mmCIF file of C-alpha atoms and ligand atoms in Angstrom:
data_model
loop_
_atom_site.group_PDB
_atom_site.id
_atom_site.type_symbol
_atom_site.label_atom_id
_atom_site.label_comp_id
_atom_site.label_asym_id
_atom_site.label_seq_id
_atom_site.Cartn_x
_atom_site.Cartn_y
_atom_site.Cartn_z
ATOM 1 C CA UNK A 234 24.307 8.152 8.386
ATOM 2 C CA UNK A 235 20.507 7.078 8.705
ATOM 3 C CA UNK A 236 18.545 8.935 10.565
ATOM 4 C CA UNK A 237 16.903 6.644 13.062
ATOM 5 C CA UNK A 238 14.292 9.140 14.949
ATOM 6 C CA UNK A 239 12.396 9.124 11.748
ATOM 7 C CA UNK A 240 10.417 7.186 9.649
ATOM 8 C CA UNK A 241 8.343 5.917 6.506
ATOM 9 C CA UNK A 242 5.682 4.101 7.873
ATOM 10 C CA UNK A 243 2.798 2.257 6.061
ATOM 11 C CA UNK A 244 -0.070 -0.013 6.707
ATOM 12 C CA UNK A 245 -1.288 -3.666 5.560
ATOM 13 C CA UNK A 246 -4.411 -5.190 7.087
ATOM 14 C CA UNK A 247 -3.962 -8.316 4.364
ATOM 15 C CA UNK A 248 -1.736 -10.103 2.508
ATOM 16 C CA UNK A 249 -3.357 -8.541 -0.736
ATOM 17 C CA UNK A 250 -2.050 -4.853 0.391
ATOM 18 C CA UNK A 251 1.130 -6.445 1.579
ATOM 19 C CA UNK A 252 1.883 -6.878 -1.531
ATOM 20 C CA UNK A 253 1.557 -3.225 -2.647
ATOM 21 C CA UNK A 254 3.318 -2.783 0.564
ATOM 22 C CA UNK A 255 6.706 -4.565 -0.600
ATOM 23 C CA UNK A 256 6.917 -2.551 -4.025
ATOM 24 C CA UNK A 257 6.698 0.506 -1.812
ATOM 25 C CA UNK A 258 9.403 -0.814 0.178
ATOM 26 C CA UNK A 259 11.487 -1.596 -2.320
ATOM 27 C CA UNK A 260 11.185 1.579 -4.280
ATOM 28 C CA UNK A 261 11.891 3.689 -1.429
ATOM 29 C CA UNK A 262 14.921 1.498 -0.821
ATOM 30 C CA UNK A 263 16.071 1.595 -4.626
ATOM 31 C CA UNK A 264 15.651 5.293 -3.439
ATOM 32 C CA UNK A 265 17.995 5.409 -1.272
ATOM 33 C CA UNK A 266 15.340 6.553 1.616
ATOM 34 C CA UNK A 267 17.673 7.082 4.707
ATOM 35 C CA UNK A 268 15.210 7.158 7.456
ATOM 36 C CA UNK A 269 14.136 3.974 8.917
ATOM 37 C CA UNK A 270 11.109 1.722 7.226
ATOM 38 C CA UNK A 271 7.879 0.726 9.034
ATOM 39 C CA UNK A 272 5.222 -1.060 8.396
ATOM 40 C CA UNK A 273 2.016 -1.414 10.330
ATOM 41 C CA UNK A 274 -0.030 -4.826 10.384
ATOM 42 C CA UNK A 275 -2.689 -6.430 11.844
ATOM 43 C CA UNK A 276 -3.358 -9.782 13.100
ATOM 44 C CA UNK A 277 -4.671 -11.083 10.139
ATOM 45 C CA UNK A 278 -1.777 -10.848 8.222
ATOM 46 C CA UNK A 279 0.210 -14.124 7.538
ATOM 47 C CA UNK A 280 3.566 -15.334 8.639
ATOM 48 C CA UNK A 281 4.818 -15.817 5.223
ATOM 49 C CA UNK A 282 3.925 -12.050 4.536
ATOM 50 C CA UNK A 283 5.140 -10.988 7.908
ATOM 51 C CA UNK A 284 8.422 -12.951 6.816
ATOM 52 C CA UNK A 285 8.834 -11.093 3.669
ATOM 53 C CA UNK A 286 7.723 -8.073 5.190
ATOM 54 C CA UNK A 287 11.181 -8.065 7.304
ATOM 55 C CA UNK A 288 13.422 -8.384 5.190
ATOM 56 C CA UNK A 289 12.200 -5.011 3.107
ATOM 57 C CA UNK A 290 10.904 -3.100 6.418
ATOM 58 C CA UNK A 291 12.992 -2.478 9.338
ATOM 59 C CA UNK A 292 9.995 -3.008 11.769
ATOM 60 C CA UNK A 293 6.971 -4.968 10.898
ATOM 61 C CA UNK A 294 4.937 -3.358 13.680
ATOM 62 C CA UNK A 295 1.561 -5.297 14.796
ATOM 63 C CA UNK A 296 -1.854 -3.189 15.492
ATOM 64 C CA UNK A 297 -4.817 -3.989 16.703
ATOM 65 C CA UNK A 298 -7.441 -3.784 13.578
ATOM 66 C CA UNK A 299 -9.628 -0.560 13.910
ATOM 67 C CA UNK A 300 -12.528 -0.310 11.149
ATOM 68 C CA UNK A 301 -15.237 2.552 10.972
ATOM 69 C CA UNK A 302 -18.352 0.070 10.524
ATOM 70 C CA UNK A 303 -20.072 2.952 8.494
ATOM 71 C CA UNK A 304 -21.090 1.067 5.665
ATOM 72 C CA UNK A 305 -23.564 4.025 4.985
ATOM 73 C CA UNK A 306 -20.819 6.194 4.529
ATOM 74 C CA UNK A 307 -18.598 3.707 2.693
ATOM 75 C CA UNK A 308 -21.345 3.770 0.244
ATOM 76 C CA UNK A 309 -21.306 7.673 -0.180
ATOM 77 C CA UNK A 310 -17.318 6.833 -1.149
ATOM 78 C CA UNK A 311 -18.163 3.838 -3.493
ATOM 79 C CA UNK A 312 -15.400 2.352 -1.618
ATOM 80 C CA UNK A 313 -17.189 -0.729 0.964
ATOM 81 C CA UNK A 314 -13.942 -1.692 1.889
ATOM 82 C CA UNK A 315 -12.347 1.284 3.122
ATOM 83 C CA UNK A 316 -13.446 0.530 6.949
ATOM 84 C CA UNK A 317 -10.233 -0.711 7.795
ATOM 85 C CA UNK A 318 -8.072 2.115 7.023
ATOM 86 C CA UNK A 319 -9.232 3.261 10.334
ATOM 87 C CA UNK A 320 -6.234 1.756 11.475
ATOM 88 C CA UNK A 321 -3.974 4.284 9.855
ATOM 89 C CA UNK A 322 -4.751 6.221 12.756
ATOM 90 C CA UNK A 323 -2.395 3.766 14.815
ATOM 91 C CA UNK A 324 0.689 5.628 13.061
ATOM 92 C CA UNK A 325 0.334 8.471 16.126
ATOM 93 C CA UNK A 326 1.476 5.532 18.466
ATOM 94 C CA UNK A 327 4.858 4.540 17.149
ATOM 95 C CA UNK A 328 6.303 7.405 19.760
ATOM 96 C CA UNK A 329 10.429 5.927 19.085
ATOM 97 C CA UNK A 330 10.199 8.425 15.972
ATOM 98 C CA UNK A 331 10.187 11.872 16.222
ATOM 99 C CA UNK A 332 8.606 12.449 13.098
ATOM 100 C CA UNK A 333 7.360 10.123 10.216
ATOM 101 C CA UNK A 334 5.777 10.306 6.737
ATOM 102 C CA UNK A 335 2.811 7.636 5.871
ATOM 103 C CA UNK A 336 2.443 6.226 2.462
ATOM 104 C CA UNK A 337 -0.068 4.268 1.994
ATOM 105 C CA UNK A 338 0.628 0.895 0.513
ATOM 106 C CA UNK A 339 -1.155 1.729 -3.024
ATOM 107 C CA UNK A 340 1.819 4.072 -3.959
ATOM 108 C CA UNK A 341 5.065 4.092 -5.442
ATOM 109 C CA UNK A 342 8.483 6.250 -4.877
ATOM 110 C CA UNK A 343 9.976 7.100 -7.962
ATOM 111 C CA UNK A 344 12.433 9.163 -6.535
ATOM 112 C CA UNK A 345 14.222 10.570 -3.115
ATOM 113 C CA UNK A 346 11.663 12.100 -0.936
ATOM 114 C CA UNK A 347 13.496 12.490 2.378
ATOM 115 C CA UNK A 348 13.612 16.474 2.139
ATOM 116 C CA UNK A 349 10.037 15.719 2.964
ATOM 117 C CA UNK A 350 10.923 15.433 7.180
ATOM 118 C CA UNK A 351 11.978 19.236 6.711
ATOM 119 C CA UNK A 352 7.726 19.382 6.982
ATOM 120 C CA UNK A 353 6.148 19.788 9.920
ATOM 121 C CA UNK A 354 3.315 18.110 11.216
ATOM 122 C CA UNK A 355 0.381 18.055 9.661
ATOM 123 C CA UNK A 356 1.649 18.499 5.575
ATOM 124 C CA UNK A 357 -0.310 16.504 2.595
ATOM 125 C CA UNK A 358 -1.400 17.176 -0.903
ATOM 126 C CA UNK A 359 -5.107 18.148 -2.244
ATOM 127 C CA UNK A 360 -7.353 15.578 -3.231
ATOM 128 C CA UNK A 361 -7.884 15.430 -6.729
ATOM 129 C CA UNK A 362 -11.688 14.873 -5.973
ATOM 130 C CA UNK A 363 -11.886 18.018 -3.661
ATOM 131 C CA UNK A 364 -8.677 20.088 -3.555
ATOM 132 C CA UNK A 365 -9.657 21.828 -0.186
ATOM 133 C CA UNK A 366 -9.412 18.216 1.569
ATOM 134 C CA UNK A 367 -5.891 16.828 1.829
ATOM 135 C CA UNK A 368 -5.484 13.553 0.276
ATOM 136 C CA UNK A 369 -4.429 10.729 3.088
ATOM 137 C CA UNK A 370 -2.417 8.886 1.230
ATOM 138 C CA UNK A 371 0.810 11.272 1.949
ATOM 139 C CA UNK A 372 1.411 12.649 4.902
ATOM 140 C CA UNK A 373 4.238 14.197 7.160
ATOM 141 C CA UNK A 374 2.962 13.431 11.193
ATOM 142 C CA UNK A 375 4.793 13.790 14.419
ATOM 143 C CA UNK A 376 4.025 10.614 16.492
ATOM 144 C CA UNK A 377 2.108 11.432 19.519
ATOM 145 C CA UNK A 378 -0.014 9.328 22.338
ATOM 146 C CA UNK A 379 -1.773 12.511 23.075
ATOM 147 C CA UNK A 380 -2.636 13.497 19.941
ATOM 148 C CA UNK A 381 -3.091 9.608 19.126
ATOM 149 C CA UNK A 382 -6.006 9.695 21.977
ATOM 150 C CA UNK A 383 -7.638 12.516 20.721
ATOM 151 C CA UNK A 384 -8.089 10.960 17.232
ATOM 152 C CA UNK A 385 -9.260 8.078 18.501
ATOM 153 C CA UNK A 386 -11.580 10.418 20.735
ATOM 154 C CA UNK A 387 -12.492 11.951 17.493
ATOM 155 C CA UNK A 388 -13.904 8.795 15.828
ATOM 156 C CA UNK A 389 -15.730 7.647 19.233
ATOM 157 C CA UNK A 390 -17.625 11.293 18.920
ATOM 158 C CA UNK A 391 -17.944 11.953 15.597
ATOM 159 C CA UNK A 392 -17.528 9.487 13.475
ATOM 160 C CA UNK A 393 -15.645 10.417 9.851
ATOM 161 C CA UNK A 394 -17.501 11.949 6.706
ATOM 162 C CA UNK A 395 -16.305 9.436 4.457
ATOM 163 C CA UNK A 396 -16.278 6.115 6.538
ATOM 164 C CA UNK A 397 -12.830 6.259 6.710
ATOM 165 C CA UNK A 398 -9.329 7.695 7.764
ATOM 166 C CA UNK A 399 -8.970 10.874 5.319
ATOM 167 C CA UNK A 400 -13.044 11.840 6.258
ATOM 168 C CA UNK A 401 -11.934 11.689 9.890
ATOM 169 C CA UNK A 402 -8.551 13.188 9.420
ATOM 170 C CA UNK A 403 -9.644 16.683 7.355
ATOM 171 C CA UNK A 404 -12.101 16.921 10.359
ATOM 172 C CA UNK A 405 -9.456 16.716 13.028
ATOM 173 C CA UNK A 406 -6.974 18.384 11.116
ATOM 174 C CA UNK A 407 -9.515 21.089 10.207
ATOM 175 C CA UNK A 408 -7.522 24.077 9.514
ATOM 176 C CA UNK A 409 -5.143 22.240 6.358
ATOM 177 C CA UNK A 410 -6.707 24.394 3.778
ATOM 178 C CA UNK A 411 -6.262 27.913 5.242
ATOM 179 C CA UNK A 412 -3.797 28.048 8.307
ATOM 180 C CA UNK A 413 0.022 27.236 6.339
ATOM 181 C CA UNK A 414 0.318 27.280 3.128
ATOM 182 C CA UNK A 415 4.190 25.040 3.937
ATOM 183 C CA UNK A 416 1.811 22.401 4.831
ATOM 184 C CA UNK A 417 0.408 21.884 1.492
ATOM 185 C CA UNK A 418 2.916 19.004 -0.160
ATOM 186 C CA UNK A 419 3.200 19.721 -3.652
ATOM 187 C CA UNK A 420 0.837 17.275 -5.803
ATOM 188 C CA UNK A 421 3.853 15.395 -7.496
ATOM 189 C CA UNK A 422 4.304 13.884 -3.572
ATOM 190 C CA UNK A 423 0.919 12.733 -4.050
ATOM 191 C CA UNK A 424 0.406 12.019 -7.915
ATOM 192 C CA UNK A 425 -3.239 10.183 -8.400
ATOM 193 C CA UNK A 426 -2.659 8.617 -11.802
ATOM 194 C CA UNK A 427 -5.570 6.999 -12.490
ATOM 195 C CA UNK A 428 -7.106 8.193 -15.675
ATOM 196 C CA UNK A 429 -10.749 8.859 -14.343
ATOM 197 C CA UNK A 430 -8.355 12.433 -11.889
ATOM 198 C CA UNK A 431 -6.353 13.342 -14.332
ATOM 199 C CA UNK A 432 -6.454 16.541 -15.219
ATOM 200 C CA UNK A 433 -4.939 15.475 -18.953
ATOM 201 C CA UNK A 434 -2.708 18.867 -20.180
ATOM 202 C CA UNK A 435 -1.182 19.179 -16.734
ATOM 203 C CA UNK A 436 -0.366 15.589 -16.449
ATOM 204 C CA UNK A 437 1.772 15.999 -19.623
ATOM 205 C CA UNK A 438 3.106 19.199 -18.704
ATOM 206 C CA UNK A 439 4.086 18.121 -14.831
ATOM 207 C CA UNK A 440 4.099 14.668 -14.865
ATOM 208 C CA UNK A 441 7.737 14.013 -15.375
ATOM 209 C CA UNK A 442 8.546 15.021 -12.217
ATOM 210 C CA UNK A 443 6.363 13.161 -9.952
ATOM 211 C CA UNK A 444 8.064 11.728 -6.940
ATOM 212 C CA UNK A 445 5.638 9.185 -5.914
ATOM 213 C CA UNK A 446 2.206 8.277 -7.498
ATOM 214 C CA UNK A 447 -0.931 7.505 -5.881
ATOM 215 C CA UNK A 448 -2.923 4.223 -7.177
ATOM 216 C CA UNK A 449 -5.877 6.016 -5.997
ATOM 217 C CA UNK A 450 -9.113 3.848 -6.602
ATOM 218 C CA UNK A 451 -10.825 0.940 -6.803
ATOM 219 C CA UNK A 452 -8.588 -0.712 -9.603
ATOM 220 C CA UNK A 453 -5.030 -1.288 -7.591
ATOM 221 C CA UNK A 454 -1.615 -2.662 -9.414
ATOM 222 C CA UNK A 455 -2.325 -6.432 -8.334
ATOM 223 C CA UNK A 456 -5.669 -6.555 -9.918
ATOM 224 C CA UNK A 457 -3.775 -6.396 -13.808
ATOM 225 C CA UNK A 458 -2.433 -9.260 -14.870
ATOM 226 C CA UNK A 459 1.357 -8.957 -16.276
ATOM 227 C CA UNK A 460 3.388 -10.399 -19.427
ATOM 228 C CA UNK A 461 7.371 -10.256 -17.919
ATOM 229 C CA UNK A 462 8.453 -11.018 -21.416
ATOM 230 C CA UNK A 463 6.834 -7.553 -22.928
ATOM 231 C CA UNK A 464 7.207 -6.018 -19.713
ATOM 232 C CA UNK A 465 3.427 -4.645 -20.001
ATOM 233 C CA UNK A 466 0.402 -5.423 -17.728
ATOM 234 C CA UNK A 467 -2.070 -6.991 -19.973
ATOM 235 C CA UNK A 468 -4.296 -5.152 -22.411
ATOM 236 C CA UNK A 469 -7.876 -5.581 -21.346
ATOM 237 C CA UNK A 470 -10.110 -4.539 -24.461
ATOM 238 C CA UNK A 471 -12.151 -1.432 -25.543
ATOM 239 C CA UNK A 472 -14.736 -1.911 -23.504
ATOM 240 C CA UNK A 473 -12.853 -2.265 -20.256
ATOM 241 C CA UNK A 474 -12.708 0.642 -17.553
ATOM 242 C CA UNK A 475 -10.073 3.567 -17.769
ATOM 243 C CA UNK A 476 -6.969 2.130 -15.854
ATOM 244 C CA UNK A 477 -3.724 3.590 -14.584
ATOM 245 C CA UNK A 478 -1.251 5.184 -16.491
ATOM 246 C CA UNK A 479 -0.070 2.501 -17.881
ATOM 247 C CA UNK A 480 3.716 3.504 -17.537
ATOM 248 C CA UNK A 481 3.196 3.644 -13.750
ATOM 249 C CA UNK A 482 1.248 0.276 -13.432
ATOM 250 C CA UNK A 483 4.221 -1.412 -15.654
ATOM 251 C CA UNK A 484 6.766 0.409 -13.250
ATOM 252 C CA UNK A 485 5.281 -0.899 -10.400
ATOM 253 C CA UNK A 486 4.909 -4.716 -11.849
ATOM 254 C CA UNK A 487 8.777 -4.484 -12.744
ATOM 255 C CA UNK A 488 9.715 -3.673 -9.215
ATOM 256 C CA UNK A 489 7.277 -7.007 -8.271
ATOM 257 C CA UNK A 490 8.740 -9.012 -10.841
ATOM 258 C CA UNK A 491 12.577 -7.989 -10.306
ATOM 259 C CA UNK A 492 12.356 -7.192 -6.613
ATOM 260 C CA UNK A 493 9.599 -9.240 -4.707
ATOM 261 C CA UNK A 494 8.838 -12.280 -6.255
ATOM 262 C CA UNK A 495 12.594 -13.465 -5.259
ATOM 263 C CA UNK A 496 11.788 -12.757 -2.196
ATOM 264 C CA UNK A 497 9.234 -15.482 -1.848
ATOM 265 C CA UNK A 498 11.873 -17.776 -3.605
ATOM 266 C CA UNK A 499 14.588 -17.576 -0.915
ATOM 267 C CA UNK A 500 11.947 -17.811 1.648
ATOM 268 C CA UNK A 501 10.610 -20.673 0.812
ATOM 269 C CA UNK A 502 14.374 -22.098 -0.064
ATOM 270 C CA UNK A 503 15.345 -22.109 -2.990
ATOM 271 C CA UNK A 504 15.223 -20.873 -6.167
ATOM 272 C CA UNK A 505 13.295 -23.719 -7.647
ATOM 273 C CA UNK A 506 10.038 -22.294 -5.571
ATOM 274 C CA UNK A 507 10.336 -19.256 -7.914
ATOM 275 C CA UNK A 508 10.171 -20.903 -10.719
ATOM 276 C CA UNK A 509 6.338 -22.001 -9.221
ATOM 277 C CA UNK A 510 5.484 -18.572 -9.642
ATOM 278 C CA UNK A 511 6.616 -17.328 -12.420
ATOM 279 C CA UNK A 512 6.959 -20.211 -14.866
ATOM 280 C CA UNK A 513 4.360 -19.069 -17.252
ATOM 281 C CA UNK A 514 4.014 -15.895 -19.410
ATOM 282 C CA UNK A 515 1.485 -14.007 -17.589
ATOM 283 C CA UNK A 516 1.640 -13.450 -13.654
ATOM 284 C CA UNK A 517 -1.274 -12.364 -11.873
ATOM 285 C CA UNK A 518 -1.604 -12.163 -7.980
ATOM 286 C CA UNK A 519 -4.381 -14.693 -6.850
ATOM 287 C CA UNK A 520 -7.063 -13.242 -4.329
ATOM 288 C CA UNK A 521 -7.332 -15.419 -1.154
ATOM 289 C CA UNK A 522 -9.877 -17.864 -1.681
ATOM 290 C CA UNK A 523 -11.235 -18.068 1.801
ATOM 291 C CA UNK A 524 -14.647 -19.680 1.036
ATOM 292 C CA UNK A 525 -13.143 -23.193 0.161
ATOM 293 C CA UNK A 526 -13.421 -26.369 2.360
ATOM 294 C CA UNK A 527 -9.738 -27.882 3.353
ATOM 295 C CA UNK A 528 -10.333 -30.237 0.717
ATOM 296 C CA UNK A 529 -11.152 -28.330 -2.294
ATOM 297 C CA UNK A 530 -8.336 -25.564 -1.220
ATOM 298 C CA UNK A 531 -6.379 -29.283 -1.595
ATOM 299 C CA UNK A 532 -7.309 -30.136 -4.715
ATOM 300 C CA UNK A 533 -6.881 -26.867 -6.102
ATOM 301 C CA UNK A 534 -3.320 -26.967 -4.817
ATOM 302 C CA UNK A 535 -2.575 -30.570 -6.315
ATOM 303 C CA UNK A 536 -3.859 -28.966 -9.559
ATOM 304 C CA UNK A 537 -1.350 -26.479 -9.640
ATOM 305 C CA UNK A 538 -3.599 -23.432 -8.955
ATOM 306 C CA UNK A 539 -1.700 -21.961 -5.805
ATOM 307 C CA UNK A 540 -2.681 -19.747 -3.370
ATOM 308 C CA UNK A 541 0.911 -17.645 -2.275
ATOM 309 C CA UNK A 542 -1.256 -15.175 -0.277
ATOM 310 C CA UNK A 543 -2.965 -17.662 1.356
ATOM 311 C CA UNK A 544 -2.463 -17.619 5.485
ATOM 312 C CA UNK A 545 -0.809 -21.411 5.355
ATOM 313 C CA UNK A 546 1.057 -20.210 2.285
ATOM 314 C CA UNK A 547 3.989 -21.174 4.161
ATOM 315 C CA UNK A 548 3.186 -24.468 5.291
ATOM 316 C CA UNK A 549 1.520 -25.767 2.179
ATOM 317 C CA UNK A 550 4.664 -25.211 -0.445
ATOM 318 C CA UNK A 551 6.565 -26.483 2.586
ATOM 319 C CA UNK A 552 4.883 -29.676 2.239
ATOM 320 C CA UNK A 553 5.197 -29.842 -1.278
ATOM 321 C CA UNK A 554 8.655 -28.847 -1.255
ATOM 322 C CA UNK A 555 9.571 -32.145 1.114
ATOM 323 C CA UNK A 556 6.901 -34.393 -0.825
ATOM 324 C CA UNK A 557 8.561 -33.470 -4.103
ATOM 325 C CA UNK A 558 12.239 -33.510 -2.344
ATOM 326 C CA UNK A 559 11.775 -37.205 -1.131
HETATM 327 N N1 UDP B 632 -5.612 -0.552 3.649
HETATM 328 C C1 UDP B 632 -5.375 -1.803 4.205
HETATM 329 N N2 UDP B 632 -6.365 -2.743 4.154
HETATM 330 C C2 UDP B 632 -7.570 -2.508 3.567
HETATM 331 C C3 UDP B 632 -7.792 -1.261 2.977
HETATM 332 C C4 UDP B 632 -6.792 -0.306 3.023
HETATM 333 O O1 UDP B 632 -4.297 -2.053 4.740
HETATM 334 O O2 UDP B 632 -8.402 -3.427 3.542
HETATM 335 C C5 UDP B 632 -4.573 0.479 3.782
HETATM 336 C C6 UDP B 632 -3.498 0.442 2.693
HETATM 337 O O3 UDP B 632 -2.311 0.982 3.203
HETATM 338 C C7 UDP B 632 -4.120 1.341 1.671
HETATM 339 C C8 UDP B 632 -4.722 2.450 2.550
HETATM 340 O O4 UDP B 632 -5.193 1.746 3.702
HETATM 341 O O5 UDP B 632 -3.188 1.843 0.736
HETATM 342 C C9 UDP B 632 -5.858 3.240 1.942
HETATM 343 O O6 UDP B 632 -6.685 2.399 1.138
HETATM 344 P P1 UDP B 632 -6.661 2.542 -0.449
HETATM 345 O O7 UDP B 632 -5.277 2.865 -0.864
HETATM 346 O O8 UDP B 632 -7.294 1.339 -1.036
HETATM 347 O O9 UDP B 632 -7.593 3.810 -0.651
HETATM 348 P P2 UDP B 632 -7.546 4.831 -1.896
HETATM 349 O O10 UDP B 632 -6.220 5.497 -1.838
HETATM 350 O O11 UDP B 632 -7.748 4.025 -3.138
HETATM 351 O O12 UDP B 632 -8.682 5.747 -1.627
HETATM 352 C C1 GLC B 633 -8.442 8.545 0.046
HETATM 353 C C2 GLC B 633 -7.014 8.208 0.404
HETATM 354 C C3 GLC B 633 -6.893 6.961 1.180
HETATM 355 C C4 GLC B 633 -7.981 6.855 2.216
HETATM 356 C C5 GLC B 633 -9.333 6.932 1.538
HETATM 357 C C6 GLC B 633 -10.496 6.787 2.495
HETATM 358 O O1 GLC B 633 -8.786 8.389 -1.244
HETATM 359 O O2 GLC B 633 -6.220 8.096 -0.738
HETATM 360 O O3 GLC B 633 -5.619 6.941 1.764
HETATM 361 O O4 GLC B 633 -7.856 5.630 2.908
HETATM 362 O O5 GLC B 633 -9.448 8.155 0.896
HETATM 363 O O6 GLC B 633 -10.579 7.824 3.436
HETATM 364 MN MN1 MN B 634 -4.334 4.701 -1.570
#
């Protein structure tokens, strides 16, 4: 029977993250997660996303935007972009569960996590960059207006450390490190696998048994390119930056390739739309390119370079579909 007072809940504030957001979907459905799936959104988020969204989440729920405008901050993180996660903070408000756990979209289930709702309120792993900080990535909550106001409150008053939501949430939730040791998840809920945290002998020796890893960083999943036919993101050189473990990144692209991509095939009716994307040996998902006039975006289009994430994604192929149908 699922339990439908709780929930896994995560955010998207683009169509880029929605895409991390699916893979997390599907892998805690190929998980056979038995509490209910949410996922937050924002206004900015398309309608082909949204529509893809459904049919992996049980609730695509829509937030208003909420981002720290600390670039001074931000900078102290190296992370500019990090203001939005602000809205994570909008989790407190979905009050229908009685208790939820938030992923964020950059991570990945690799295996049944739902003894996790026998935490309480607030439970998360250390950051690998400062153990006696939780990491926000993973967290058990109880849904709450009240305490939803007083975070809010929190932000208004005092801002967060870090420009963002885990800054502001070890501030509120101030007492993590000492007060319980049952709310300290184990680090294989919360598994940062990006070569630059790992602690290397420890990785080997614990590793295997990581339940869901963290793409912690700059570098996310969707930034490699993939080959489906070796079933390995692309090499990038000597000289390029440490990356991923690169069994976790080529996990990740197999769920996209098997379980998402698909999904933008029956959307868009038919299986022939699939074949747009993934025709050629390498996929790679395309950045939005918002600073093009209507006519280049056009041109680019009729050239074959094709902008899925874009926000008239849908309409576009639409009109190619019945242009190429007639
Ligand atoms: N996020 C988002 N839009 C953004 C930035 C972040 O929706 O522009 C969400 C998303 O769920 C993401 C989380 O906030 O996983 C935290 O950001 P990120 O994972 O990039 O931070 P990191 O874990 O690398 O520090
Ligand atoms: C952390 C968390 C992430 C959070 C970010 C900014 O690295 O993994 O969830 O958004 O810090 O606070
Ligand atoms: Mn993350």
């Amino acid at each position: 029977m699922p339990v439908s007072d709780q929930a896994f809940v995560t955010l998207a504030t683009n169509d880029t993250y929605c895409q991390g957001a699916l893979v997390l979907g599907q892998s805690l459905r190929a998980q056979m997660a038995t509490r209910a799936l949410v996922v937050l959104v924002t206004p900015h988020v398309s309608r082909l996303l949204r529509a893809l969204l459904s049919r992996v989440f049980d609730e695509v729920v829509e937030v208003s935007l909420a981002d720290s405008a600390d670039p001074a901050r931000l900078a102290l993180l190296r992370r500019p972009e990090l203001g939005p996660t602000l809205t994570k903070l909008h989790c407190w408000a979905l009050t229908r569960y009685r208790k939820a756990v938030f992923l964020d979209a950059d991570t990945l289930v690799l295996s049944n996590i739902d003894e996790l709702f026998d935490r309480s309120e607030f439970s998360a792993a250390p950051d690998p960059g400062w153990p006696d900080c939780f990491n926000s990535g993973v967290f058990v909550f109880r849904p709450s207006l009240r305490t939803h106001g007083l975070l809010l409150r929190h932000a208004m008053d005092h801002g967060s450390f870090d420009g963002a939501d885990q800054g502001l949430l070890n501030s509120f939730f101030s007492d993590w490190a000492t007060a319980d040791i049952h709310k300290h998840l184990p680090f294989t809920y919360n598994l940062s696998c990006n070569a630059a945290y790992t602690y290397t002998p420890a990785f080997r020796w614990f590793g295997s048994r990581a339940k869901v890893v963290h793409f912690l960083g700059p570098r996310k999943p969707w930034t490699y390119k993939y080959n489906p036919q070796t079933g390995s993101v692309l090499d990038e050189g000597p000289g390029a930056a440490p990356r991923h473990e690169l069994s976790f990144l080529n996990l990740w692209w197999d769920i996209y390739h098997r379980s998402v991509l698909p999904l933008y095939g029956s959307a868009l009716g038919g299986p022939r739309i699939v074949a747009l994307s993934v025709s050629v040996s390498e996929i790679a998902i395309q950045e939005k390119v918002r600073a093009l006039s209507p006519e280049e975006q056009r041109r680019r289009w009729e050239e074959g370079h094709i902008d899925y994430m874009g926000t008239d994604a849908f309409a576009r192929i639409q009109e190619k579909l019945d242009r190429f149908l007639h």
